[in-house]
Coordinates of C-alpha atoms in Angstrom, one line a residue:
M1 CA -25.1 -7.6 -6.2
T2 CA -23.4 -9.5 -3.8
I3 CA -21.6 -12.9 -3.7
E4 CA -19.7 -14.7 -1.3
M5 CA -16.5 -16.7 -2.1
N6 CA -14.5 -19.4 -0.1
I7 CA -11.5 -16.8 -0.5
D8 CA -8.9 -19.0 1.2
Q9 CA -9.3 -21.7 -1.4
K10 CA -9.4 -19.0 -4.3
L11 CA -6.2 -17.6 -3.0
S12 CA -4.6 -21.1 -2.8
E13 CA -4.7 -21.5 -6.4
F14 CA -2.0 -19.0 -6.7
P15 CA 1.7 -19.4 -5.8
R16 CA 2.6 -17.6 -2.5
A17 CA 5.7 -17.1 -0.5
R18 CA 4.9 -16.8 3.2
L19 CA 6.3 -13.6 4.5
M20 CA 3.7 -13.1 7.6
T21 CA 3.4 -15.4 10.5
E22 CA 0.1 -14.3 11.6
I23 CA -3.0 -12.0 11.3
T24 CA -2.3 -8.3 12.3
P25 CA -4.4 -6.9 15.1
V26 CA -7.4 -4.2 14.9
E27 CA -7.6 -1.7 18.1
R28 CA -10.0 0.9 19.5
L29 CA -8.6 4.3 19.3
D30 CA -10.3 5.4 22.5
R31 CA -9.0 9.1 22.9
L32 CA -9.7 10.0 19.0
S33 CA -12.8 8.2 19.3
D34 CA -13.9 10.9 22.0
Q35 CA -12.3 13.7 20.0
L36 CA -13.7 13.1 16.9
G37 CA -17.2 11.9 17.9
I38 CA -17.0 8.6 16.0
D39 CA -16.1 4.8 17.1
L40 CA -12.6 4.7 15.3
W41 CA -10.2 1.3 14.9
L42 CA -7.1 1.0 13.2
K43 CA -6.3 -2.4 11.6
R44 CA -2.4 -2.3 12.4
D45 CA -0.8 -3.3 9.2
D46 CA 2.2 -1.4 10.1
L47 CA 2.8 -4.9 12.1
T48 CA 3.0 -7.2 9.3
G49 CA 6.6 -7.8 10.1
L50 CA 9.4 -8.0 7.5
S51 CA 11.7 -4.9 7.7
F52 CA 9.3 -2.6 9.5
G53 CA 6.4 -4.0 8.4
G54 CA 3.7 -2.4 6.0
N55 CA 0.8 -3.2 3.6
K56 CA 3.4 -4.1 1.0
T57 CA 4.3 -7.4 2.6
R58 CA 0.8 -9.0 1.9
Q59 CA 1.2 -7.8 -2.0
L60 CA 5.0 -9.2 -2.1
E61 CA 3.9 -12.8 -0.6
F62 CA 1.9 -13.3 -4.2
Y63 CA 4.8 -11.5 -6.5
F64 CA 7.7 -13.5 -4.8
G65 CA 5.2 -16.7 -5.1
E66 CA 5.0 -16.4 -8.9
A67 CA 9.2 -15.4 -8.7
L68 CA 9.7 -19.0 -7.0
Q69 CA 7.4 -20.8 -9.0
Q70 CA 9.5 -19.7 -12.0
Q71 CA 12.9 -20.4 -10.0
A72 CA 14.1 -16.6 -10.3
D73 CA 17.2 -15.8 -8.5
T74 CA 16.8 -12.0 -8.6
V75 CA 13.9 -9.8 -8.3
L76 CA 13.5 -6.3 -9.7
I77 CA 11.2 -3.7 -8.8
T78 CA 10.7 0.4 -9.1
G79 CA 9.0 3.0 -6.8
A80 CA 9.8 6.3 -5.7
V81 CA 12.9 7.3 -3.9
Q82 CA 11.5 6.7 -0.2
S83 CA 9.4 3.6 -1.4
N84 CA 8.3 1.0 1.0
F85 CA 7.4 -1.3 -1.7
V86 CA 11.2 -1.5 -3.0
R87 CA 12.7 -1.5 0.6
T88 CA 10.4 -4.6 1.7
A89 CA 11.1 -6.6 -1.7
A90 CA 14.6 -6.2 -0.9
A91 CA 13.8 -7.6 2.6
A92 CA 11.7 -10.2 1.1
A93 CA 14.2 -11.5 -1.1
A94 CA 16.7 -11.5 1.4
R95 CA 14.8 -13.7 3.3
L96 CA 14.1 -16.0 0.3
G97 CA 17.9 -16.3 -0.7
M98 CA 17.6 -14.0 -3.7
K99 CA 19.1 -10.8 -5.2
S100 CA 17.3 -7.6 -5.3
V101 CA 17.5 -4.4 -7.9
L102 CA 15.6 -1.5 -6.9
Q103 CA 14.8 1.4 -8.9
L104 CA 14.2 4.5 -7.3
E105 CA 12.2 7.0 -9.3
E106 CA 12.4 11.1 -9.3
R107 CA 8.6 11.7 -8.2
V108 CA 9.1 14.1 -5.3
P109 CA 10.7 17.3 -6.5
G110 CA 12.7 19.7 -4.0
M111 CA 13.7 17.1 -1.5
G112 CA 16.8 17.5 0.5
E113 CA 19.7 15.2 1.1
Q114 CA 18.2 13.1 3.7
Y115 CA 15.5 12.1 1.4
Y116 CA 18.0 10.7 -0.4
R117 CA 20.4 8.9 2.2
S118 CA 18.0 7.9 5.2
G119 CA 14.9 6.0 5.8
N120 CA 14.2 3.3 3.2
V121 CA 17.1 3.9 1.1
L122 CA 19.3 3.4 4.0
L123 CA 17.4 0.2 5.0
A124 CA 17.9 -1.1 1.5
K125 CA 21.6 -0.8 1.1
I126 CA 21.6 -2.6 4.6
L127 CA 19.6 -5.4 2.9
G128 CA 22.3 -5.7 0.1
A129 CA 20.2 -4.6 -2.7
E130 CA 21.4 -2.9 -6.1
H131 CA 19.8 0.3 -6.7
M132 CA 19.5 2.0 -10.0
H133 CA 17.6 5.3 -10.8
F134 CA 15.0 6.5 -13.3
P135 CA 14.6 10.3 -13.8
V136 CA 11.2 10.4 -14.3
G137 CA 8.2 10.2 -12.1
E138 CA 5.0 9.9 -14.2
D139 CA 5.9 7.2 -16.5
E140 CA 5.2 3.7 -15.5
V141 CA 5.6 2.1 -18.8
G142 CA 8.9 4.0 -19.3
A143 CA 10.3 2.6 -15.4
D144 CA 9.1 -1.0 -16.3
N145 CA 11.1 -0.8 -19.8
A146 CA 14.2 0.1 -17.5
L147 CA 13.5 -2.9 -15.4
H148 CA 13.6 -5.2 -18.2
D149 CA 16.4 -3.7 -19.8
R150 CA 18.2 -4.6 -16.5
A151 CA 16.9 -7.8 -16.8
A152 CA 18.2 -8.6 -20.2
Q153 CA 21.7 -8.0 -18.7
L154 CA 21.0 -10.4 -15.7
V155 CA 19.9 -13.1 -18.2
A156 CA 22.9 -12.6 -20.3
A157 CA 25.3 -13.0 -16.9
G158 CA 23.5 -16.3 -16.4
H159 CA 20.6 -15.1 -14.0
R160 CA 17.0 -15.9 -13.5
P161 CA 15.4 -12.4 -13.1
Y162 CA 11.7 -11.5 -12.2
V163 CA 10.1 -8.1 -12.7
I164 CA 7.1 -6.7 -10.1
H165 CA 5.7 -4.3 -12.6
L166 CA 4.3 -0.8 -11.7
G167 CA 2.2 -0.3 -15.0
I168 CA -1.5 -1.0 -15.1
D169 CA -1.6 -3.4 -18.0
H170 CA 0.1 -6.1 -15.7
P171 CA -2.0 -8.6 -13.6
P172 CA -2.6 -7.2 -10.3
L173 CA -1.1 -10.2 -8.2
G174 CA -0.3 -7.7 -5.3
A175 CA -3.9 -6.9 -4.6
L176 CA -4.4 -10.8 -3.9
G177 CA -2.8 -10.2 -0.5
Y178 CA -5.4 -7.5 0.1
V179 CA -8.3 -9.8 -0.9
Q180 CA -6.9 -11.6 2.2
G181 CA -6.5 -8.6 4.1
G182 CA -10.0 -7.5 3.5
A183 CA -11.4 -10.8 4.5
E184 CA -9.1 -10.9 7.4
L185 CA -10.5 -7.6 8.7
G186 CA -14.5 -8.9 8.0
A187 CA -13.6 -11.8 10.3
Q188 CA -12.2 -9.7 13.3
I189 CA -14.7 -7.1 13.0
S190 CA -17.9 -7.5 11.0
D191 CA -20.2 -4.5 12.2
F192 CA -18.3 -1.2 11.3
D193 CA -19.9 1.2 9.1
A194 CA -17.2 2.4 6.9
A195 CA -13.5 1.8 6.4
V196 CA -10.8 4.3 5.1
V197 CA -7.9 3.1 3.0
P198 CA -4.9 4.8 1.2
S199 CA -5.5 4.4 -2.7
G200 CA -2.3 4.6 -4.8
S201 CA -1.2 2.0 -7.3
G202 CA -4.9 0.5 -6.7
S203 CA -3.7 -2.6 -5.2
T204 CA -4.4 -2.1 -1.6
H205 CA -7.5 0.0 -2.1
G206 CA -9.0 -2.8 -5.0
G207 CA -7.9 -5.9 -2.9
F208 CA -9.1 -4.6 0.1
L209 CA -12.9 -3.9 -1.3
T210 CA -12.8 -7.2 -3.1
G211 CA -12.2 -9.0 0.2
L212 CA -14.4 -7.1 1.9
R213 CA -17.2 -7.9 -0.7
L214 CA -16.8 -11.5 -1.4
S215 CA -16.8 -12.2 2.3
G216 CA -20.2 -10.3 2.5
A217 CA -19.3 -7.3 4.2
Q218 CA -21.0 -4.2 2.5
A219 CA -20.0 -1.1 4.5
P220 CA -18.5 1.8 2.2
V221 CA -14.7 1.9 1.7
Y222 CA -13.2 5.1 0.8
G223 CA -10.0 5.2 -1.2
I224 CA -7.9 8.5 0.0
C225 CA -5.9 9.6 -3.0
V226 CA -2.5 9.8 -2.3
R227 CA -0.7 10.6 -6.2
R228 CA -3.6 11.0 -8.7
D229 CA -6.7 13.4 -8.4
Q230 CA -10.1 11.8 -7.9
A231 CA -10.9 11.4 -11.5
Q232 CA -7.8 9.8 -12.6
Q233 CA -7.8 7.5 -9.8
H234 CA -11.7 6.5 -10.3
A235 CA -10.4 5.6 -13.7
R236 CA -7.3 3.5 -12.5
M237 CA -9.6 1.5 -10.0
E238 CA -12.1 0.5 -12.4
K239 CA -8.9 -1.1 -14.4
V240 CA -7.4 -2.6 -11.0
L241 CA -11.0 -4.2 -10.2
G242 CA -11.5 -5.1 -13.8
K243 CA -8.4 -7.3 -13.8
L244 CA -8.5 -8.4 -10.6
A245 CA -12.2 -10.1 -11.2
T246 CA -10.6 -11.3 -14.1
L247 CA -7.7 -13.1 -12.2
M248 CA -10.0 -14.2 -9.6
G249 CA -12.8 -15.2 -11.8
F250 CA -16.0 -13.2 -10.2
D251 CA -18.3 -10.7 -11.9
P252 CA -16.7 -7.2 -11.6
A253 CA -20.0 -5.6 -11.1
I254 CA -19.5 -6.9 -7.6
V255 CA -17.3 -4.2 -7.0
L256 CA -17.2 -1.7 -9.3
N257 CA -20.1 0.0 -8.1
S258 CA -18.3 0.3 -4.6
I259 CA -15.7 2.5 -6.1
N260 CA -15.4 5.7 -3.7
V261 CA -12.4 8.1 -4.0
W262 CA -11.4 11.4 -2.1
D263 CA -8.6 13.5 -3.0
G264 CA -9.1 16.6 -0.6
A265 CA -5.8 15.2 1.4
L266 CA -4.0 15.2 -1.9
A267 CA -2.1 18.5 -2.2
P268 CA 0.5 19.7 -2.9
G269 CA 1.0 16.3 -4.1
Y270 CA 2.2 12.8 -4.2
G271 CA 5.0 12.8 -1.5
Q272 CA 4.6 15.9 -0.4
V273 CA 3.5 17.1 3.1
G274 CA 0.6 19.9 3.0
Q275 CA -0.7 21.3 6.4
G276 CA -3.7 18.6 6.5
T277 CA -0.8 15.9 6.4
R278 CA 1.2 17.2 9.0
D279 CA -2.0 18.0 11.5
A280 CA -3.3 14.4 10.9
L281 CA 0.4 12.9 11.6
T282 CA 0.8 15.1 14.6
L283 CA -2.5 14.3 16.3
M284 CA -2.2 10.5 16.0
A285 CA 1.0 10.6 17.3
R286 CA 0.1 13.1 20.3
T287 CA -3.2 11.8 21.1
E288 CA -2.6 7.7 20.5
G289 CA 1.1 7.5 20.6
I290 CA 1.1 6.1 17.2
F291 CA 3.0 7.0 14.1
L292 CA 1.8 7.5 10.8
D293 CA 3.9 7.8 7.6
P294 CA 3.8 11.2 5.6
V295 CA 3.2 9.6 2.1
Y296 CA 0.3 7.6 2.8
S297 CA -0.9 6.7 6.2
A298 CA -0.8 10.3 7.4
K299 CA -2.9 11.6 4.3
T300 CA -5.4 8.3 4.7
F301 CA -6.1 9.9 8.4
A302 CA -6.2 13.5 6.9
G303 CA -8.8 12.1 4.3
L304 CA -10.9 10.4 7.1
M305 CA -11.3 13.6 8.9
G306 CA -12.0 15.5 5.8
L307 CA -14.9 13.0 5.1
L308 CA -16.1 13.5 8.8
D309 CA -16.1 17.3 8.2
E310 CA -18.0 17.0 5.1
G311 CA -20.5 14.3 6.4
V312 CA -19.9 11.7 4.2
I313 CA -18.8 9.9 7.8
S314 CA -21.3 10.6 10.1
K315 CA -20.8 11.1 13.8
G316 CA -21.2 8.3 16.0
Q317 CA -20.3 5.9 13.3
K318 CA -17.9 3.0 13.7
V319 CA -15.1 3.3 11.0
V320 CA -12.0 1.1 10.5
M321 CA -8.9 3.0 9.1
L322 CA -6.1 0.8 7.4
H323 CA -2.6 1.8 8.7
T324 CA -0.3 0.9 5.9
G325 CA 3.1 1.4 7.9
G326 CA 5.6 2.9 5.6
L327 CA 7.2 4.5 9.0
P328 CA 10.8 4.3 7.8
A329 CA 10.2 7.5 5.4
L330 CA 9.7 9.4 8.7
F331 CA 13.7 9.7 8.7
G332 CA 13.9 10.6 4.9
Y333 CA 11.4 13.1 5.3
Q334 CA 13.3 14.8 8.7
E335 CA 14.0 18.1 6.8
V336 CA 10.3 18.4 6.2
L337 CA 9.0 17.3 9.4
E338 CA 11.5 18.6 12.1
S339 CA 9.5 22.1 12.1
I340 CA 6.6 20.4 13.3

């Protein structure tokens, strides 16, 4: 089933805070293309701007659009200690004259002092964010409830808070940013054979897939699992895509049959750096001079190479990988990476 939609017109129906000034480039990786035997291109969403860039900028345009529509003065959000989402939210809040409350969850065990002080944590402090902590890493409902408890305190103090939810039961407003991103890529480079993206919350993966399909592109999109195993992530993607279809008003069958997730690069777990992630990170840096982050983009590149090894991606194919940024996390992972 195929359908084409005027994506710009549809997205204009949703409130949006403009946090990006231009589209991000797509560039060919010549040396890696030769080394891997594919025609490899990189969609540079590490260059979205706003506090070191990254994919979260696109998502936050729609969350902050709704927050501004509601005349909120404070935004609350939850994520891992080295979350790029919460750091970018703090930057967006600063740009728009709002306060930010960032809840940091304990998702990654066994990390050293740098993890809790450097990288995104340091940047968020510079941005003036309020920090709070949540001791569990796999309780999305509980984390959201903790934000609502803080929001209630803010209301009592005369503020107008807006909560950006983590849980799957809320409308995936952030995915709208990647509906735009997928359509943007389709306009830049339409003849690719496969795309590879990280798959965590599902907003980037789901939006990107939807944007491509609604703009007429039919190449497979492979989501590389960065937080959950393949079965769990496939179920999550079904929910995200179903909610996104309802939000935008299209038949979910257009995208539900296009879910491809792969978890061969996930081990040893979310936010943990296995050998494949290390190898991918160093290969990209030493071959193309481009840095990847250890949580999302390095695992995505490791996944791309895994799909190539398994023959899912074939030699000679034109492949686009989405670079989601997250580079400040490199400094939070210094104790893990300095032995490379």
